[in-house]
Structures are given as structure tokens and as C-alpha cells.
PDB file of C-alpha atoms in Angstrom:
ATOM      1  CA  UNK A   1       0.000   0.000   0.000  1.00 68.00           C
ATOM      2  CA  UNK A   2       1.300   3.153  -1.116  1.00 83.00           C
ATOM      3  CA  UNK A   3       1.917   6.532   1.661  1.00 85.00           C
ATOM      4  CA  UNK A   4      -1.039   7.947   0.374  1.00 91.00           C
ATOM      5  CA  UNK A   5      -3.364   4.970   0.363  1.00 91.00           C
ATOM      6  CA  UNK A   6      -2.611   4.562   4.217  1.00 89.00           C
ATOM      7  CA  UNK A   7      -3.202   8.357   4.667  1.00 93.00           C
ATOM      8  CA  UNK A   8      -6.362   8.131   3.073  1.00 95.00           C
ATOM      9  CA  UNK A   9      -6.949   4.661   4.910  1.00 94.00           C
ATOM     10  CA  UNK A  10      -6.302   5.990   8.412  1.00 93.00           C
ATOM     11  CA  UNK A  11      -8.202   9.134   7.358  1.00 95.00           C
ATOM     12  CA  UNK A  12     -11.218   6.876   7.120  1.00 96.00           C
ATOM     13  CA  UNK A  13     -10.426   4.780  10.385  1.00 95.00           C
ATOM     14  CA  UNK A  14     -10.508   8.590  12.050  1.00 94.00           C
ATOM     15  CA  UNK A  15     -14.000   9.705  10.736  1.00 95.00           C
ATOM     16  CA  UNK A  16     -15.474   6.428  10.504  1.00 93.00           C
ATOM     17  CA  UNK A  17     -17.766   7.012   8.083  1.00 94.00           C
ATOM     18  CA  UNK A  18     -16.641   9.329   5.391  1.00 95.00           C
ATOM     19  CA  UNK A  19     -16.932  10.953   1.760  1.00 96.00           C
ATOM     20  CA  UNK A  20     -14.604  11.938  -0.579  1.00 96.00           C
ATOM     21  CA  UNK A  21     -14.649  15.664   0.662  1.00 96.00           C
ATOM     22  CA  UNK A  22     -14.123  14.535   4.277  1.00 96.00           C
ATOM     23  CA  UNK A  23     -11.510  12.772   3.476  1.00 97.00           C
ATOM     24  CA  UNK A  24      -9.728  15.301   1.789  1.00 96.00           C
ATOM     25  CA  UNK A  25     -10.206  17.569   4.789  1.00 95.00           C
ATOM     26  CA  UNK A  26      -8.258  15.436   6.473  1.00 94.00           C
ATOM     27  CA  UNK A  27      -5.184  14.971   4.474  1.00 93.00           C
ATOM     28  CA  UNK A  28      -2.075  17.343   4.472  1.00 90.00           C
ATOM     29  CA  UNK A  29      -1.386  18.977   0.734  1.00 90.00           C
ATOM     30  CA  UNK A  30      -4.566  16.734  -0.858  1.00 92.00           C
ATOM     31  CA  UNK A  31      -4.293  15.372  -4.419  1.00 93.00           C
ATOM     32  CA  UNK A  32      -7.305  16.832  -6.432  1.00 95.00           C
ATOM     33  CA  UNK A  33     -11.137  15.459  -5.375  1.00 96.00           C
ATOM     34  CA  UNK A  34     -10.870  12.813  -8.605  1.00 96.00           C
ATOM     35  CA  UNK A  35      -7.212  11.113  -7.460  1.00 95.00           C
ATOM     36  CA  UNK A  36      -9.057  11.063  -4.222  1.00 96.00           C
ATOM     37  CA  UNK A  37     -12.057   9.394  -5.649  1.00 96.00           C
ATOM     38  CA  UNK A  38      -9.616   7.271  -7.721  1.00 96.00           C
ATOM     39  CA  UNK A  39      -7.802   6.027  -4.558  1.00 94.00           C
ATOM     40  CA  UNK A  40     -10.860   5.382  -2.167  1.00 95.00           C
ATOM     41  CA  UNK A  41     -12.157   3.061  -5.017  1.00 95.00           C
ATOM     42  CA  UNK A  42      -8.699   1.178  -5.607  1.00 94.00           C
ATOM     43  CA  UNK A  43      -8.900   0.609  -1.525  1.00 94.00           C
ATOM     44  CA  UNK A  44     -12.466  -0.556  -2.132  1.00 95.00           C
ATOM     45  CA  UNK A  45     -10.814  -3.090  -5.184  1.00 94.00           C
ATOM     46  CA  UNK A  46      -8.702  -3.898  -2.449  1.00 90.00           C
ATOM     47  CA  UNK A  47     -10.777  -4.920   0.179  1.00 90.00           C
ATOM     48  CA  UNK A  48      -9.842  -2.198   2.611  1.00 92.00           C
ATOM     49  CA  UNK A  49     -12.936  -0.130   2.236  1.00 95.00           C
ATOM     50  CA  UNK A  50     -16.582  -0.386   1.294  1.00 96.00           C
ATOM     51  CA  UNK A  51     -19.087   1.965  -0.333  1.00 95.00           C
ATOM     52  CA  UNK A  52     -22.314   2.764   0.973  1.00 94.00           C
ATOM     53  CA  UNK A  53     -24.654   5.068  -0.318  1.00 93.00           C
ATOM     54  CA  UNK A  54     -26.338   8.069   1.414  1.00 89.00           C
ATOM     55  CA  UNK A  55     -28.814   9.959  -1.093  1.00 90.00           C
ATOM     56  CA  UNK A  56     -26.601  11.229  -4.015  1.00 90.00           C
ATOM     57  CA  UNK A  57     -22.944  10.791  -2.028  1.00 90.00           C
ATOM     58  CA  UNK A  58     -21.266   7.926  -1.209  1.00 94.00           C
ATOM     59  CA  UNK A  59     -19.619   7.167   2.369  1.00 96.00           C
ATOM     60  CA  UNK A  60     -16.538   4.581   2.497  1.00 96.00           C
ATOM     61  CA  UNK A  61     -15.733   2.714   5.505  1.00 96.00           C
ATOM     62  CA  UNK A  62     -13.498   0.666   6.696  1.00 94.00           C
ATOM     63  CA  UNK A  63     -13.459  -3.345   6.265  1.00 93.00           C
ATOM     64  CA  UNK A  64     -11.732  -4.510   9.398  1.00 89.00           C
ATOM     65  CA  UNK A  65     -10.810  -2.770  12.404  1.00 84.00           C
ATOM     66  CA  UNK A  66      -7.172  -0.887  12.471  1.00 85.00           C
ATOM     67  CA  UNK A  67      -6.111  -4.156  14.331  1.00 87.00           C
ATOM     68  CA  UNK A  68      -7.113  -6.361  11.948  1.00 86.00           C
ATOM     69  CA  UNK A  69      -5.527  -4.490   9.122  1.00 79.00           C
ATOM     70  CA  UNK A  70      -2.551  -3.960  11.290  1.00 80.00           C
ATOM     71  CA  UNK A  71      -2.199  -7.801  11.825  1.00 84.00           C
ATOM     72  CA  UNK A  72      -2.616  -8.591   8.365  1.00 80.00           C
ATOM     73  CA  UNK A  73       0.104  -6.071   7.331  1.00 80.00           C
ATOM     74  CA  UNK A  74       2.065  -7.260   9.536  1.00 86.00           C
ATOM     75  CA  UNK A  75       1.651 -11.015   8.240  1.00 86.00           C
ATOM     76  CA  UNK A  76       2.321  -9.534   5.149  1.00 84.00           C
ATOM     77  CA  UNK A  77       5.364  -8.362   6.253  1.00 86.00           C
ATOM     78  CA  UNK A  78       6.992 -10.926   7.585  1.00 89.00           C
ATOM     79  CA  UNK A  79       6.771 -13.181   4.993  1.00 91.00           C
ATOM     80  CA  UNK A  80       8.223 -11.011   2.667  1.00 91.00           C
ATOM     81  CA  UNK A  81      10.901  -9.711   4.337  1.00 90.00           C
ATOM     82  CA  UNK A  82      11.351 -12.067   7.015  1.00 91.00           C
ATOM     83  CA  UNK A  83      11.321 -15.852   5.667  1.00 91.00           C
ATOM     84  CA  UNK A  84       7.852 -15.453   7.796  1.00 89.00           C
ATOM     85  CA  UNK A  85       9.437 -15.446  11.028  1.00 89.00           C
ATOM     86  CA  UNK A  86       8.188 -13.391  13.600  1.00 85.00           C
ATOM     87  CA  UNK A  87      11.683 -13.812  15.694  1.00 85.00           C
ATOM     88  CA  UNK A  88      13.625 -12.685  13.013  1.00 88.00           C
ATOM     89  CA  UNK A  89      11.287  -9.490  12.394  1.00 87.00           C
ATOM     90  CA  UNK A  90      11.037  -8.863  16.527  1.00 84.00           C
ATOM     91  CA  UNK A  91      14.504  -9.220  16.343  1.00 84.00           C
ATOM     92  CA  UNK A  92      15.169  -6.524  13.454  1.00 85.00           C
ATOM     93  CA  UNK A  93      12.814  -4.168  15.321  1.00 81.00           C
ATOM     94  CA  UNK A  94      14.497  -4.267  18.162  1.00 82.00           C
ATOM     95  CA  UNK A  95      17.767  -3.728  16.719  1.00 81.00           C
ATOM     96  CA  UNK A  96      16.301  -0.784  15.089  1.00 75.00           C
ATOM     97  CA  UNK A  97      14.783   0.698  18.364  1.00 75.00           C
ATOM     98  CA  UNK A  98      16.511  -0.502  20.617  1.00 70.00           C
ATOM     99  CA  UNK A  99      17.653   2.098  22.552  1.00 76.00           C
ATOM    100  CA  UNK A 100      14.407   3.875  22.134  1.00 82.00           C
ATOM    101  CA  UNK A 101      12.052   1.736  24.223  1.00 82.00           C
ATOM    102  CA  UNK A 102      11.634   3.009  28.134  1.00 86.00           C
ATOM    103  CA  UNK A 103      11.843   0.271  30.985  1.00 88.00           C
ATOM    104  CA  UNK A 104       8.134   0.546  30.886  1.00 91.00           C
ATOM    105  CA  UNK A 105       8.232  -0.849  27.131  1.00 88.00           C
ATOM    106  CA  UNK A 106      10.526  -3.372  27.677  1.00 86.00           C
ATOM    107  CA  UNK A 107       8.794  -5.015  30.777  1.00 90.00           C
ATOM    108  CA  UNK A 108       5.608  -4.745  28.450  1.00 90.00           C
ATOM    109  CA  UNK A 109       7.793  -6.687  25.844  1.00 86.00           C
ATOM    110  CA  UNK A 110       8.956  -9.245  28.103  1.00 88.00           C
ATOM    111  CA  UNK A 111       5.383  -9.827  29.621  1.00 91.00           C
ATOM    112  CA  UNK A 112       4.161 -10.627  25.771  1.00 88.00           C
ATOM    113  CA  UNK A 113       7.016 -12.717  25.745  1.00 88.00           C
ATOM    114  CA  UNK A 114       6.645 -15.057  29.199  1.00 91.00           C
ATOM    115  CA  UNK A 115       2.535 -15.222  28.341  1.00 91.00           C
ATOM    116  CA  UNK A 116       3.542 -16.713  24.699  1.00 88.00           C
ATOM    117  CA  UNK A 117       5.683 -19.446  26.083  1.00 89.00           C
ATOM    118  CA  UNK A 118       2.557 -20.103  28.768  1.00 90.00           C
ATOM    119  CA  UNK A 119       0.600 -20.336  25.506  1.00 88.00           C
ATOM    120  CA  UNK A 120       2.999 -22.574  23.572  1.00 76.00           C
ATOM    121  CA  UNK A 121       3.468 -25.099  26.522  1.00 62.00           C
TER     122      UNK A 121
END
């Protein structure tokens, strides 16, 4: 999915329901009302949004709840760029921001960690 697809994406995940013009209300520097148009259908094509009609406009919503879609993209993910292993994409994550995550974070971390080996056993 392309920068602007997700902007327009999460634009609908913030408003819920939404039209073309809202949507554009909601994005920095917006692409004209037709590439707008253009895009919301392409994410309908896609599965990420559906149409409903409302007199003469149309409203798009979302499919699947941001953690749904975040869970698929994330599946996504790691089996392209990580043989679809989730310890070798935690582990390139972490190197990455490492040194970023508070004690708070990393006890989180480990907590997800120690209930997914209950889980597994």
C-alpha cells in the first residue's frame, strides 16, 4: 500500500464514516477530489474499504478494524521480508529501536514474551 493509500486509509479509520470531501479535509497537501475518488475506489478493489450510499454521495468505511488491518500487514510483512518469522522481524525491530524503548516498554515486551511461552506449553 502506497503513503497515500494509508493516509487516506487511516483518514477513514478517524471519521469512521466518510466521503470523498471529508476525506480530503483530512489529508495534508490533498491530491485533487478525482485522485481522491480514484484512490478510495482502488482501496475498495482492495478490500480495505466499502461503499455505501447516502442519497446522491457515497460514504466509504473501513473493512476490518485498524487491528485487523494492522495484523494482516504485519503477516504480510513478515513473509516477505522475514522468511515469515516473527523472531527474526522482533529481532530486526528491536535492533532498530533498541535504545528507544523506556523500561516501561521493555517489561511490556517481556510480559508478551513469558505469556507466549505459557501459551505454547
Amino acid at each position: 500500500m502506497g503513503a497515500r493509500e494509508r493516509q487516506i486509509l487511516d483518514a477513514v479509520y478517524h471519521l469512521g464514516r466518510a466521503s470523498v470531501a471529508d476525506v480530503r479535509s483530512q489529508l495534508n497537501d490533498p491530491p485533487s477530489y478525482s485522485s481522491v475518488r480514484t484512490m478510495m475506489g482502488i482501496l475498495e478493489t482492495k478490500g480495505f474499504l466499502q461503499r455505501h450510499r447516502d442519497g446522491v454521495r457515497h460514504l466509504y468505511s473501513a473493512t476490518r478494524s485498524r487491528e485487523k488491518a494492522g495484523r494482516s500487514a504485519l503477516t504480510h510483512l513478515m513473509s516477505t521480508f522475514f522468511e515469515g518469522s516473527a523472531s527474526k522481524m522482533l529481532a530486526a525491530l528491536l535492533d532498530e529501536s533498541a535504545c528507544q524503548l523506556s523500561d516501561e516498554e521493555l517489561a511490556q515486551l517481556q510480559q508478551s514474551i513469558d505469556q507466549a511461552r505459557k501459551q505454547g506449553n
